[in-house]
Amino acid sequence: MVKETAGKATPASVTRTTEKTLLFRKSDVLLKPTLFGISLSMKDFETRGEPGEPALPRKIIRVALPKGHSARKLSQKTGSTVLLNHTPEPLSCIQEPSLGTNPELPYSRIKRTLVRPDREKYQAAFTMGKKVCRLAGQEMMGLIPCALVEIWPVRFTREGLLELVEEVT
């Protein structure tokens, strides 16, 4: 739920709420075992972040707001969840961007190093609790103001399992 407030053009501050419900399916998630842990991917999502943090799928969505309004606050309610695995297994981490297997000159001398999981970044992912989205900013699409909402529907449980949130409002 995005709370929006009217811009300075109006004489009184008006607060309105825009509510959106997002649905995710387990069939859109792919778990693949690798030498470096479970590789997790999700349809229409990117696996991105800082090197060393858990490779969880994320996406930024745009929520259109009424003209003259801006996003001030984001609140979330999660619905049903489903476990993606039943035994704790290591999840692979984000790696440094690479240039491919045979990069052209002058990049041929660059050595690729493997990034190890960062303990603090994994701990932060475990302690996020029920949070699955955040207000990432705002932008204009033409004359329409939009709230940018970053969402990651897969999270860790306290037991170290992977859980998909199937519904977020």
XYZ file of C-alpha atoms in Angstrom:
169
model
C 0.000 0.000 0.000
C 1.493 3.355 -1.020
C 0.468 6.469 0.909
C 0.628 9.561 -1.223
C 0.396 13.241 -0.384
C -0.658 16.067 -2.667
C 2.118 18.322 -3.929
C 2.627 21.973 -2.996
C 0.268 23.133 -5.737
C -2.804 22.383 -3.604
C -3.682 24.583 -0.604
C -4.285 21.745 1.860
C -2.290 18.571 2.333
C -4.453 15.653 1.205
C -3.472 12.082 2.016
C -4.725 9.267 -0.205
C -3.932 5.589 -0.277
C -3.253 3.539 -3.387
C -3.523 -0.203 -2.845
C -2.158 -2.858 -5.212
C -2.087 -6.639 -4.790
C 0.731 -8.661 -6.341
C 0.445 -12.423 -6.851
C 3.376 -14.823 -7.330
C 3.344 -18.517 -8.272
C 5.672 -21.288 -7.155
C 5.768 -22.522 -10.758
C 7.640 -19.303 -11.701
C 10.542 -20.167 -9.364
C 13.431 -22.367 -10.474
C 15.852 -23.896 -7.956
C 18.978 -25.360 -9.503
C 21.798 -27.019 -7.527
C 25.302 -25.737 -8.352
C 28.788 -26.206 -6.893
C 28.346 -22.896 -5.058
C 24.920 -23.572 -3.538
C 21.357 -23.380 -4.774
C 20.874 -21.028 -7.720
C 17.452 -19.404 -7.513
C 15.755 -17.665 -10.432
C 12.232 -16.386 -10.953
C 10.285 -15.518 -14.082
C 10.323 -11.757 -14.870
C 12.717 -11.050 -11.956
C 16.418 -10.225 -11.873
C 18.985 -11.625 -9.498
C 20.940 -8.532 -8.579
C 22.527 -6.796 -5.662
C 25.938 -6.341 -4.086
C 28.584 -9.042 -4.557
C 28.586 -11.439 -1.607
C 24.913 -11.057 -0.676
C 22.349 -13.849 -1.195
C 21.218 -14.155 -4.809
C 17.505 -13.544 -4.247
C 15.295 -12.406 -7.155
C 14.260 -8.729 -7.076
C 12.258 -6.372 -9.208
C 11.346 -2.698 -9.214
C 7.749 -1.993 -10.146
C 6.157 1.369 -10.897
C 2.902 2.342 -9.218
C 1.145 5.235 -10.976
C -0.073 8.002 -8.665
C -2.662 10.710 -9.272
C -1.378 13.922 -10.829
C 0.279 16.237 -8.289
C 0.836 13.487 -5.698
C 3.999 11.871 -4.398
C 4.676 8.690 -2.426
C 5.409 9.227 1.264
C 5.092 5.803 2.860
C 4.857 2.143 1.917
C 3.107 -0.477 4.002
C 2.699 -4.131 3.168
C 0.522 -7.074 4.095
C 1.620 -10.544 3.101
C -0.823 -13.296 2.330
C -0.140 -16.984 1.891
C 3.389 -18.375 1.671
C 4.844 -21.625 0.355
C 8.162 -23.306 1.149
C 10.518 -23.763 -1.791
C 12.761 -26.308 -0.051
C 12.383 -28.553 2.976
C 15.972 -28.795 4.184
C 18.328 -25.852 4.750
C 20.753 -25.595 1.829
C 23.263 -22.840 1.042
C 22.047 -20.229 -1.426
C 24.592 -18.978 -3.954
C 25.692 -15.364 -3.661
C 25.843 -12.454 -6.093
C 29.091 -12.420 -8.095
C 31.041 -9.574 -9.679
C 29.861 -8.747 -13.206
C 31.911 -10.612 -15.808
C 32.891 -9.978 -19.403
C 32.124 -13.494 -20.615
C 34.422 -16.438 -21.273
C 36.566 -14.916 -24.047
C 36.518 -11.124 -23.748
C 38.126 -9.083 -26.498
C 41.199 -6.918 -25.998
C 41.936 -4.909 -23.820
C 39.876 -6.982 -21.358
C 41.593 -10.327 -22.019
C 44.037 -9.842 -19.092
C 41.306 -9.310 -16.491
C 41.124 -12.224 -14.082
C 37.759 -13.194 -12.698
C 37.724 -13.909 -8.996
C 35.028 -15.823 -7.179
C 33.241 -13.792 -4.514
C 32.497 -15.682 -1.325
C 29.290 -15.232 0.642
C 29.504 -12.262 3.007
C 28.464 -13.308 6.513
C 27.018 -9.876 7.420
C 24.976 -9.642 4.209
C 23.530 -13.125 4.714
C 22.758 -12.291 8.355
C 20.944 -9.139 7.194
C 18.859 -11.248 4.777
C 17.878 -13.580 7.644
C 16.912 -10.710 9.941
C 14.658 -8.918 7.437
C 11.738 -10.816 8.911
C 8.439 -10.361 7.109
C 9.600 -7.461 4.933
C 9.368 -8.178 1.184
C 9.254 -4.686 -0.348
C 10.446 -1.125 0.129
C 9.829 2.306 -1.348
C 12.840 2.771 -3.634
C 12.029 6.277 -4.884
C 9.887 8.199 -7.341
C 10.018 9.162 -10.991
C 7.889 10.804 -13.619
C 6.670 8.927 -16.681
C 5.683 11.829 -18.845
C 3.215 13.780 -16.700
C 2.370 10.823 -14.458
C 4.123 10.546 -11.075
C 5.142 6.994 -10.169
C 6.314 5.375 -6.950
C 9.184 2.911 -7.414
C 8.668 -0.172 -5.255
C 11.425 -2.769 -4.939
C 10.037 -6.226 -4.217
C 11.706 -9.542 -3.381
C 9.033 -12.247 -2.920
C 11.497 -14.977 -1.852
C 12.900 -14.756 1.676
C 14.589 -16.869 4.328
C 12.698 -18.405 7.224
C 14.210 -18.588 10.714
C 15.039 -22.240 10.021
C 17.090 -21.312 6.929
C 14.516 -22.466 4.385
C 13.438 -20.500 1.321
C 9.872 -19.216 1.325
C 7.856 -17.648 -1.498
C 5.289 -15.017 -0.532
C 2.423 -15.714 -2.934
C 0.443 -12.547 -2.203
C 1.563 -9.041 -1.225
C -0.835 -6.100 -0.738
